[in-house]
Coordinates of C-alpha atoms in Angstrom, one line a residue:
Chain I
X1 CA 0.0 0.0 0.0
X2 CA 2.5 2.2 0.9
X3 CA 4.5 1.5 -2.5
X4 CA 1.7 2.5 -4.5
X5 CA 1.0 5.7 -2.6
X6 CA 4.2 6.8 -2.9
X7 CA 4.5 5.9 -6.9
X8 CA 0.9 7.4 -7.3
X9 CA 2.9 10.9 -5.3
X10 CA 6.0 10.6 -7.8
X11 CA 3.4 10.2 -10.8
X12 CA 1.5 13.7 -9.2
X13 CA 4.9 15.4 -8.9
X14 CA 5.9 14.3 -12.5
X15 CA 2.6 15.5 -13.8
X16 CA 2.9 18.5 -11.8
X17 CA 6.3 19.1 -13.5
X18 CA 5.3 18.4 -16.4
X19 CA 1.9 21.1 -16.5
X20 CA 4.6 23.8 -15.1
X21 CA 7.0 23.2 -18.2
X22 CA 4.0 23.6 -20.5
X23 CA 2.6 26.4 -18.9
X24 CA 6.3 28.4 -18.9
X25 CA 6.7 27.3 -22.4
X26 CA 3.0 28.7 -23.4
X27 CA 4.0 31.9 -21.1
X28 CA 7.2 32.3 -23.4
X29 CA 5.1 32.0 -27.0
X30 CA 2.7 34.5 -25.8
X31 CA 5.6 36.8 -24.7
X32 CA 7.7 36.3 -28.2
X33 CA 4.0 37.1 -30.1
X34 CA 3.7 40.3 -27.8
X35 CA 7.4 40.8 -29.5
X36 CA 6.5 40.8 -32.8
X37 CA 3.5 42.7 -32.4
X38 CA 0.9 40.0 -32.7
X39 CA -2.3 40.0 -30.4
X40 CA -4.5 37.2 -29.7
X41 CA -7.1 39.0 -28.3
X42 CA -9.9 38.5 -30.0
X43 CA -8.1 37.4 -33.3
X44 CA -6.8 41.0 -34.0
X45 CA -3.1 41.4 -35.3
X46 CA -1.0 43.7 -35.2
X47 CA 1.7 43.4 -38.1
X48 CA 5.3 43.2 -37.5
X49 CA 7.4 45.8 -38.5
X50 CA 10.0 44.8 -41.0
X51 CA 13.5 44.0 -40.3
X52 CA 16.0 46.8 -40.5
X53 CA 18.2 46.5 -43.7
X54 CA 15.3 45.3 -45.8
X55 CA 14.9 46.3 -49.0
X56 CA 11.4 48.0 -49.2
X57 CA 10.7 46.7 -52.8
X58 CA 11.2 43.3 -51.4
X59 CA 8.1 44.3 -49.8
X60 CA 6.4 45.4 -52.8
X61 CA 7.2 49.2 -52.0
X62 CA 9.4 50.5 -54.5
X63 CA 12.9 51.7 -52.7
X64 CA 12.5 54.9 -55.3
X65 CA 12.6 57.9 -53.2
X66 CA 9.6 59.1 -55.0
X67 CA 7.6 56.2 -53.9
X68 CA 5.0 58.6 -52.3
X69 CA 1.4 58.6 -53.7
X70 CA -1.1 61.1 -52.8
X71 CA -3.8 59.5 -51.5
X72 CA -7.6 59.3 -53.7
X73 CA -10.3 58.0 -51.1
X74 CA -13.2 59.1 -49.4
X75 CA -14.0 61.1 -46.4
X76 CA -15.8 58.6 -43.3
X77 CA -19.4 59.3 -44.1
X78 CA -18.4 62.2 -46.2
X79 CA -17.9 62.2 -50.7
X80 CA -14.7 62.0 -52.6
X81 CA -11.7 63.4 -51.5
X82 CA -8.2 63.5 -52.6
X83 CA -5.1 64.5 -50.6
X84 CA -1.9 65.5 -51.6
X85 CA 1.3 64.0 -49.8
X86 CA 4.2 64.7 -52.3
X87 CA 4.9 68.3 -53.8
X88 CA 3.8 69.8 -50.9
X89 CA 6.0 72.2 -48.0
X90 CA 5.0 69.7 -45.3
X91 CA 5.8 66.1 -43.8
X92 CA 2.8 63.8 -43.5
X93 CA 2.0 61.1 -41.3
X94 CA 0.2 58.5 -42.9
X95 CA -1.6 56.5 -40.0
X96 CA -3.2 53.2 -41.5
X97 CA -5.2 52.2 -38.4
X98 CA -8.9 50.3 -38.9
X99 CA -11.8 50.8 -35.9
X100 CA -11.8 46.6 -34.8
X101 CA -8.0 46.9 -34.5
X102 CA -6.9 46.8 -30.6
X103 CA -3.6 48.2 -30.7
X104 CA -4.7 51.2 -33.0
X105 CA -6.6 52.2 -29.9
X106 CA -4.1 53.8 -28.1
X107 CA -3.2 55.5 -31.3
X108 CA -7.1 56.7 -31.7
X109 CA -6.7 58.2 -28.2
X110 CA -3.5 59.6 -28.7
X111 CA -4.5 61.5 -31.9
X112 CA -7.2 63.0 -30.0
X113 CA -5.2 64.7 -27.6
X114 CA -5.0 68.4 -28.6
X115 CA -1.4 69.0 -27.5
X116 CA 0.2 66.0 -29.4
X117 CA 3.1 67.2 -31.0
X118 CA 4.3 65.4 -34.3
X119 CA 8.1 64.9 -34.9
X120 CA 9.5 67.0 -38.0
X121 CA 8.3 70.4 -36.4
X122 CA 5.1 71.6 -39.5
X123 CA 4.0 67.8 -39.6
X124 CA 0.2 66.7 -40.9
X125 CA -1.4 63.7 -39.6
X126 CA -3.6 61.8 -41.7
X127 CA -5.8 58.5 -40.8
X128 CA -6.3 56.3 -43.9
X129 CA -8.8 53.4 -43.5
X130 CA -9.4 51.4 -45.9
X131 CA -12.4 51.2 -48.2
X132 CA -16.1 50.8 -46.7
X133 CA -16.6 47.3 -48.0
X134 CA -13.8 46.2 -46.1
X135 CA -14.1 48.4 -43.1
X136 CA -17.1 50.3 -41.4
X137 CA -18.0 53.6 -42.7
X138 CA -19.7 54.7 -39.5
X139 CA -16.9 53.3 -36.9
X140 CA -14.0 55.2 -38.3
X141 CA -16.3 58.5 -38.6
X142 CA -17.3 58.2 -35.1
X143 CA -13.0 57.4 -34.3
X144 CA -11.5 59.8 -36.1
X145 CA -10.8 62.7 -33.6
X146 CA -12.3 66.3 -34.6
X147 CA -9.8 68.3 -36.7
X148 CA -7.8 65.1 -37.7
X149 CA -8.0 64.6 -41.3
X150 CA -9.2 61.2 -42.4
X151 CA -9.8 59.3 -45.8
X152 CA -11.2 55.5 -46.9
X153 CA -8.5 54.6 -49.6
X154 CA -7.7 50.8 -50.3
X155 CA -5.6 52.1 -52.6
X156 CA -3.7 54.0 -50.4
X157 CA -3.2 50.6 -48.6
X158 CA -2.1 49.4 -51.7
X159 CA 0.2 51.8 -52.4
X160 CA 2.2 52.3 -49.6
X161 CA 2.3 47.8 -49.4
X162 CA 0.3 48.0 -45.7
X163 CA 0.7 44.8 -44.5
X164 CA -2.1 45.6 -41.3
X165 CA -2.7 47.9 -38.9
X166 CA -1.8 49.9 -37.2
X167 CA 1.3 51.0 -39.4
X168 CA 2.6 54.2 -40.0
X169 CA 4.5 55.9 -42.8
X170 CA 6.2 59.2 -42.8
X171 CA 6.4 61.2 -46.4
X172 CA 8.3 64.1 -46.9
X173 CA 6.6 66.3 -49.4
X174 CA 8.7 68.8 -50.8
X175 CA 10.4 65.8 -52.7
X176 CA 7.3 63.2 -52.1
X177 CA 9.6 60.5 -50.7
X178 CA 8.9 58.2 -48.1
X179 CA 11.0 59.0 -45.1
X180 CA 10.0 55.9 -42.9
X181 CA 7.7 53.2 -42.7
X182 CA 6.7 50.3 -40.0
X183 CA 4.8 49.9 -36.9
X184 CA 4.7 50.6 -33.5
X185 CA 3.1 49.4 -30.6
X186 CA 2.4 53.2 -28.6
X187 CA 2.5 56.6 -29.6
X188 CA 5.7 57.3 -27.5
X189 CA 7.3 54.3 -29.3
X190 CA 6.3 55.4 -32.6
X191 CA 7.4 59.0 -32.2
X192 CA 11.1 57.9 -31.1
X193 CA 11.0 56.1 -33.8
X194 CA 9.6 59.0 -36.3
X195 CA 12.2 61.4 -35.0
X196 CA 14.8 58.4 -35.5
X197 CA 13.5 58.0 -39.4
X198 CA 13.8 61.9 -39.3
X199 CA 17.8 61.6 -38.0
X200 CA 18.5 58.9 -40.1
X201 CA 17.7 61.1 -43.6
X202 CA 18.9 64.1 -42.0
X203 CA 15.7 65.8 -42.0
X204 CA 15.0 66.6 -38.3
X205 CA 14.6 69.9 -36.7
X206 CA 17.5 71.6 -35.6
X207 CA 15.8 72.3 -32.4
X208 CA 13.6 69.0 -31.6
X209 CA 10.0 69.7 -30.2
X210 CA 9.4 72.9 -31.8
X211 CA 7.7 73.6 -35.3
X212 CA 10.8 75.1 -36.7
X213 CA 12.5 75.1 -40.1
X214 CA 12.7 71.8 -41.4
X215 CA 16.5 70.9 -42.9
X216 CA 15.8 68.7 -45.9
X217 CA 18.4 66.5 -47.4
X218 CA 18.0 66.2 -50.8
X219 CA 20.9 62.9 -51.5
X220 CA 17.4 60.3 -52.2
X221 CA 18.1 58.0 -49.7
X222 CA 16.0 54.8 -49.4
X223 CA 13.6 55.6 -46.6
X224 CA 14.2 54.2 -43.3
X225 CA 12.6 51.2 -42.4
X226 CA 10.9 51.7 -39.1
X227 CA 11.6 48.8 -36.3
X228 CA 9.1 48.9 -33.0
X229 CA 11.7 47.3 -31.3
X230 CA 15.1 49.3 -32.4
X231 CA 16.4 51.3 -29.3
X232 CA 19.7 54.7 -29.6
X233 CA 19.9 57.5 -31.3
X234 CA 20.9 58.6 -34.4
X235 CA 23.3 60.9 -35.3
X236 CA 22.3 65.1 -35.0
X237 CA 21.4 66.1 -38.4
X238 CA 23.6 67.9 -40.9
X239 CA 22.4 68.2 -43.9
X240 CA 21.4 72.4 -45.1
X241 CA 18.0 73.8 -44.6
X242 CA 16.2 74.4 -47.8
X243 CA 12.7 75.5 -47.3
X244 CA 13.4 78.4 -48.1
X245 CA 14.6 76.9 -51.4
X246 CA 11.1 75.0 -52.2
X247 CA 9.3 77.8 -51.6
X248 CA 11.4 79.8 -54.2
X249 CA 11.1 76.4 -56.2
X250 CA 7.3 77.1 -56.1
X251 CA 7.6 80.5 -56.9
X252 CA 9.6 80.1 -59.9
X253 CA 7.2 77.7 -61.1
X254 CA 3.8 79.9 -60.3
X255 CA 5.8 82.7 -62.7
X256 CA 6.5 80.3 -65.3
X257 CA 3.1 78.7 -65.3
X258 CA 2.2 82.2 -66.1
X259 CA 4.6 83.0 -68.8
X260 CA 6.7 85.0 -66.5
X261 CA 10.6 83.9 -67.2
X262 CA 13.7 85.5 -66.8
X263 CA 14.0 88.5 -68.4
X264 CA 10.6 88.8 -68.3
X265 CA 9.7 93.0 -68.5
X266 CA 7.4 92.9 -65.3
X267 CA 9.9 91.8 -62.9
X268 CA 11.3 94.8 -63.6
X269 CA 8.8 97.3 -63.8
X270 CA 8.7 99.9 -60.8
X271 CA 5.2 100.7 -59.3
X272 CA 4.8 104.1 -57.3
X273 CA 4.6 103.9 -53.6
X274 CA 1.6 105.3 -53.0
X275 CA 1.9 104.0 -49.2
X276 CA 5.0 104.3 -48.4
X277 CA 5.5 100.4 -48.1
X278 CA 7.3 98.2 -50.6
X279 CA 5.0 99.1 -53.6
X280 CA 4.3 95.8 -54.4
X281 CA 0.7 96.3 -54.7
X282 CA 0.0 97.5 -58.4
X283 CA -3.9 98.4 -57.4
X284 CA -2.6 101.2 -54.8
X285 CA -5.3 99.1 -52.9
X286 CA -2.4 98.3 -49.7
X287 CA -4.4 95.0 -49.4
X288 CA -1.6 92.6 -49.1
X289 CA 0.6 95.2 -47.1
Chain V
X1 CA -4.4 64.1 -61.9
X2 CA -7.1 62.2 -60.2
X3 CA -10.4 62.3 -60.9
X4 CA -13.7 62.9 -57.8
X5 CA -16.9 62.5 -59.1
X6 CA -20.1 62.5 -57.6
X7 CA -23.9 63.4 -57.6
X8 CA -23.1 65.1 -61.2
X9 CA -20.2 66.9 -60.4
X10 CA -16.7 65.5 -61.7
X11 CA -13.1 67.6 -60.7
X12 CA -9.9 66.8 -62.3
X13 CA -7.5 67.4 -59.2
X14 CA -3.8 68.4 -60.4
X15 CA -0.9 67.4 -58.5
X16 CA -0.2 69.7 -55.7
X17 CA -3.9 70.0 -55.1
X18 CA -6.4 69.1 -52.7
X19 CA -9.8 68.4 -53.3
X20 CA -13.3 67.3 -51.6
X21 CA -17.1 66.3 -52.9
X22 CA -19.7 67.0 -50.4
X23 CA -23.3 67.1 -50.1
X24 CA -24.7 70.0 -47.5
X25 CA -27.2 68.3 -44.9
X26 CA -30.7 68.1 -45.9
X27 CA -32.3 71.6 -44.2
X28 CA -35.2 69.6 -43.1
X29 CA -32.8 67.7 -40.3
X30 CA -31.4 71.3 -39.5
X31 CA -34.8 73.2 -38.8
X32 CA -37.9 71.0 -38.7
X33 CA -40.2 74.2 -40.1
X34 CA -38.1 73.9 -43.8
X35 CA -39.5 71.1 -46.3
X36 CA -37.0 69.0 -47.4
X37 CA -36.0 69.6 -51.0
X38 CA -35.3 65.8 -51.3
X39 CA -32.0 67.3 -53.7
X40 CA -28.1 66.2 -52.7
X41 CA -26.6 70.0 -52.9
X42 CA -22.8 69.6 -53.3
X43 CA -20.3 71.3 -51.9
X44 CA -16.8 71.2 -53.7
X45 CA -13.4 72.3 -51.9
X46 CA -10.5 72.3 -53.9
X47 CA -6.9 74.4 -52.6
X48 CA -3.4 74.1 -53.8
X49 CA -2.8 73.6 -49.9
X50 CA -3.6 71.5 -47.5
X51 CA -7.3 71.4 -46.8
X52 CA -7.7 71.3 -43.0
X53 CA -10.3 68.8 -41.9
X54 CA -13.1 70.9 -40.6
X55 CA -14.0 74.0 -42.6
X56 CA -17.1 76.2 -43.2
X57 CA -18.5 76.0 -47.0
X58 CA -17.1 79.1 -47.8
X59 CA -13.5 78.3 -46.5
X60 CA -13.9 79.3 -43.6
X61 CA -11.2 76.8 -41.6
X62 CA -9.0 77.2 -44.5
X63 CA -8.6 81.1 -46.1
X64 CA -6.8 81.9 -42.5
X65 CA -4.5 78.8 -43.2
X66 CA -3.4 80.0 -46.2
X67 CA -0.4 81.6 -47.2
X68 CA 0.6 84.2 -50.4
X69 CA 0.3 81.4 -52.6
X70 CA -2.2 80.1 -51.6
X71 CA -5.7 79.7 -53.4
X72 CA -9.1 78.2 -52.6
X73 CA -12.0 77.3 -54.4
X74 CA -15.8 76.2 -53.5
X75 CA -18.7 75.5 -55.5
X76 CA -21.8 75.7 -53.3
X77 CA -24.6 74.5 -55.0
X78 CA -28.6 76.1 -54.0
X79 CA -31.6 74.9 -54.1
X80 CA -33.1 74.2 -57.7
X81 CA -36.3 76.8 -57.2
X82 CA -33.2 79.2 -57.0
X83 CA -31.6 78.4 -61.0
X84 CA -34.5 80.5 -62.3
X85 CA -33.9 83.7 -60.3
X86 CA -31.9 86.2 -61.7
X87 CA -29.2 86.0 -59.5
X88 CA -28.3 82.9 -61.2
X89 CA -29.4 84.0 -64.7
X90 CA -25.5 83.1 -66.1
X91 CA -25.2 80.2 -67.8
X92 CA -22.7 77.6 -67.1
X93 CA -19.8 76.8 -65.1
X94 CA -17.3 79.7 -65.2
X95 CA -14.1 78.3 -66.6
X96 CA -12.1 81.3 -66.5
X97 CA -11.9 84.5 -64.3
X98 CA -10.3 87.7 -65.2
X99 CA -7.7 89.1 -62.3
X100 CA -9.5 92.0 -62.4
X101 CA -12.7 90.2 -61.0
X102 CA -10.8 89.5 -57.9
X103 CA -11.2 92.1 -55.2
X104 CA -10.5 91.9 -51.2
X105 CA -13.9 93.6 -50.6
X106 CA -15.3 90.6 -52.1
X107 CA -14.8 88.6 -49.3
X108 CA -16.8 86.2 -47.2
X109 CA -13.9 86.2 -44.4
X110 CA -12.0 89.5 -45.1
X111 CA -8.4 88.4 -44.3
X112 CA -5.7 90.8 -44.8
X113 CA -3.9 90.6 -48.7
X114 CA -6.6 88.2 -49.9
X115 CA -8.5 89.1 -52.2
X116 CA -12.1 86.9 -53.6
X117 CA -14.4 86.7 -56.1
X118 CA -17.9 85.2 -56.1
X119 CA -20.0 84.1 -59.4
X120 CA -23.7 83.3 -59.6
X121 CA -24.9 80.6 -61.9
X122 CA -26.9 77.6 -63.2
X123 CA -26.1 74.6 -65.5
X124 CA -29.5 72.7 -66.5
X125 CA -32.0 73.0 -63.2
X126 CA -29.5 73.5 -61.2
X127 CA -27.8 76.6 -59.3
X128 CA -24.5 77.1 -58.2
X129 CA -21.9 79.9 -56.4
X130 CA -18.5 79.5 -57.3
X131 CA -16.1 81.3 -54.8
X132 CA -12.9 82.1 -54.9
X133 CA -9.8 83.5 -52.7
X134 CA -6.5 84.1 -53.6
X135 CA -3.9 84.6 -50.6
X136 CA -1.9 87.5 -52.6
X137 CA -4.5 90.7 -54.3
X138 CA -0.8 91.6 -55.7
X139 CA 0.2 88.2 -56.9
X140 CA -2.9 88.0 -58.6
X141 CA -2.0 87.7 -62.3
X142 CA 0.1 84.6 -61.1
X143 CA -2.6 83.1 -59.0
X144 CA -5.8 83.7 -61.1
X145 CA -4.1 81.3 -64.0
X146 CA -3.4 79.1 -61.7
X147 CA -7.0 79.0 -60.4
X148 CA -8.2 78.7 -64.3
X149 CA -6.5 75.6 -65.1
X150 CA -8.0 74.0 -61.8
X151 CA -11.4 75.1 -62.9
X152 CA -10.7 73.4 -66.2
X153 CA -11.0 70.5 -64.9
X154 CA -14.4 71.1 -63.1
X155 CA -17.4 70.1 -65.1
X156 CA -21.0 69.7 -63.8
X157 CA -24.1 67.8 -65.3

């Protein structure tokens, strides 16, 4: 009696053993899947981001600087809209989130907060969703914080190769390139890693935190490939500051648009100073003074 | 160029522009005493900047964003009793304004060095207000060309 209590105990204890080796090893898979981004909460995912190194087109995203598409969608519960991302003076943050997502919520709530600062100083945030047929209409109008532009555009997910949400991708307009791309798991880790994209293509402020001028590098890197789980900083920027230069760009562009090259007689033409200002207003109306 | 169409009116967005279709809510929801006209009225916003997210249909939102360059464009469209009245009585979708017809008393949101211009009209049954603001009065003979290719590309049905 006493030999089969004790091999019925050793039998528990081996059991026992055994339940706590599965248990640590079912603790560690859920742990690595946290890792990667992947949540099994009810089903939803969160994708990966890609490895650092990789090769964007590998992806499906062409490594051309100019990779950046302006996006052709519609409003949530609103018509047709189209927004432009390249040839523009601005970054924009492209913010591919969907409503059943569970990670994108902290990125909802984050969005709403009226003080959040983007990285890149005069940067635009924009929510892309993807079509109603594949997501609801009525969720994403109801998520989509006031002020915060948003557009439906499968396209768009198309375009920029979204492999799930949330993910994230950083364009810089003035040249329409993609700075940065990937996914994060919280606003504070995906800013880090926005102002890291920013280092790494020498396009962050000179003074961080502050809408300032931006300092664009104009050598057409690849953009940086975002990692969620990429820690250190990058190297301060160098390269010049030029929006002054795209602006001037612009202007020379409006004049010759309108037939006014150089040489041209009215850039040279003197207009009285009626007001005593600059006399650049030909009407003597002092509107734009 | 990308192409927005809806509810009869199409837009040909260039690059560097920004564009959106809307339909004004029914004024039966707003004020139960109105009968509703049972019409979608659109509302077009198109600006060779970036189109904040909330504005008001005549740009308010979006005129005090803008810069020297900067110009902005709505088509409001009225109720179809109105494409009778005289004050529609033109014909047709303007498709190319004259610098001169911009003025900064002209105005819906008088902002300094911005000057506007507002035009009256109707295509079929319809009846429609095209408003314009250019950020510069002096740069006008750069912008208002600018404006006219973009309303090229407008066409209503």
């Amino acid at each position: 009696m006493t030999v089969v209590v004790l091999l019925l105990a050793v039998a528990v204890g081996v059991l026992a053993l055994l339940v706590f080796g599965l248990l640590r090893t079912h603790a560690e898979i859920l742990r690595a899947l946290d890792r990667a981004g992947i949540s099994l909460d009810g089903g939803q995912t969160v994708s990966p981001a890609p490895q650092a190194g990789q090769d964007r087109s590998v992806n499906g995203v062409a490594s051309d600087p100019a990779a950046a598409r302006d996006l052709v969608g519609t409003v949530p519960a609103g018509g047709p809209t189209k927004i432009a991302v390249s040839g523009v003076e601005r970054f924009t943050l492209l913010a591919f989130l969907s409503p059943g997502c569970r990670t994108c919520k902290r990125f909802w709530e984050a969005f709403a907060e009226p003080d959040l600062e983007l990285p890149g100083g005069n940067t635009r945030l924009v929510i892309v969703g993807q079509d109603p047929a594949h997501d609801s209409e009525s969720a994403m109008a109801e998520l989509v914080p006031p002020g915060v532009k948003a557009v439906l555009s499968s396209a768009a997910w198309e375009d920029y190769d979204v492999p799930g949400s949330p993910y994230f991708v950083l364009v810089h307009g003035p040249d329409g390139r993609v700075v940065g791309a990937g996914s994060a798991l919280r606003w504070e880790q995906l800013r880090d890693l926005l102002q890291q994209a920013l280092n790494d293509a020498g396009l962050a402020d000179r003074s961080e935190g502050s809408p300032s001028t931006m300092h664009v590098d104009h050598s057409g890197r690849s953009p940086s490939v975002m990692q969620a789980d990429q820690s250190g900083q990058s190297p301060s920027p160098t390269a010049a500051g030029s929006s002054g230069r795209s602006r001037e760009l612009r202007a020379d562009q409006a004049l010759r648009s309108a037939g006014v090259r150089p040489g041209h007689p009215s850039l040279y033409r003197r207009w009285p100073d009626s007001n005593g200002g600059n006399g650049a207003d030909p009407a003597g109306t002092g509107a734009d003074q | 160029m990308s192409r927005l169409a809806a509810h009869g009116v199409s837009i040909d967005v260039p690059a560097g522009w920004e564009a959106e279709l809307s339909t004004q809510p029914d004024p039966a929801v707003l004020d139960s005493g109105l009968e509703s006209s049972g019409a979608s009225l659109v509302v077009v916003h198109a600006a060779n900047f970036s189109l904040p997210a909330e504005r008001g249909d005549y740009g308010s939102g979006a005129v005090e964003v803008m810069d020297r360059n900067g110009i902005f464009v709505t088509l409001v469209e009225f109720d179809p009793a109105s494409a009778t009245s005289r004050l529609f009585s033109h014909q047709g979708l303007p498709s190319r304004l004259a610098p001169g017809d911009f003025a900064p008393d002209q105005l819906h949101l008088s902002l300094p060095g911005q000057a506007g211009v507002q035009v009256f009209f109707h295509v079929g049954s319809r009846a429609f207000c095209l408003y314009a603001v250019i950020g510069s009065y002096s740069m006008r003979s750069v912008l208002v060309p600018e404006l006219n290719r973009m309303l090229s590309g407008f066409s209503v049905h």
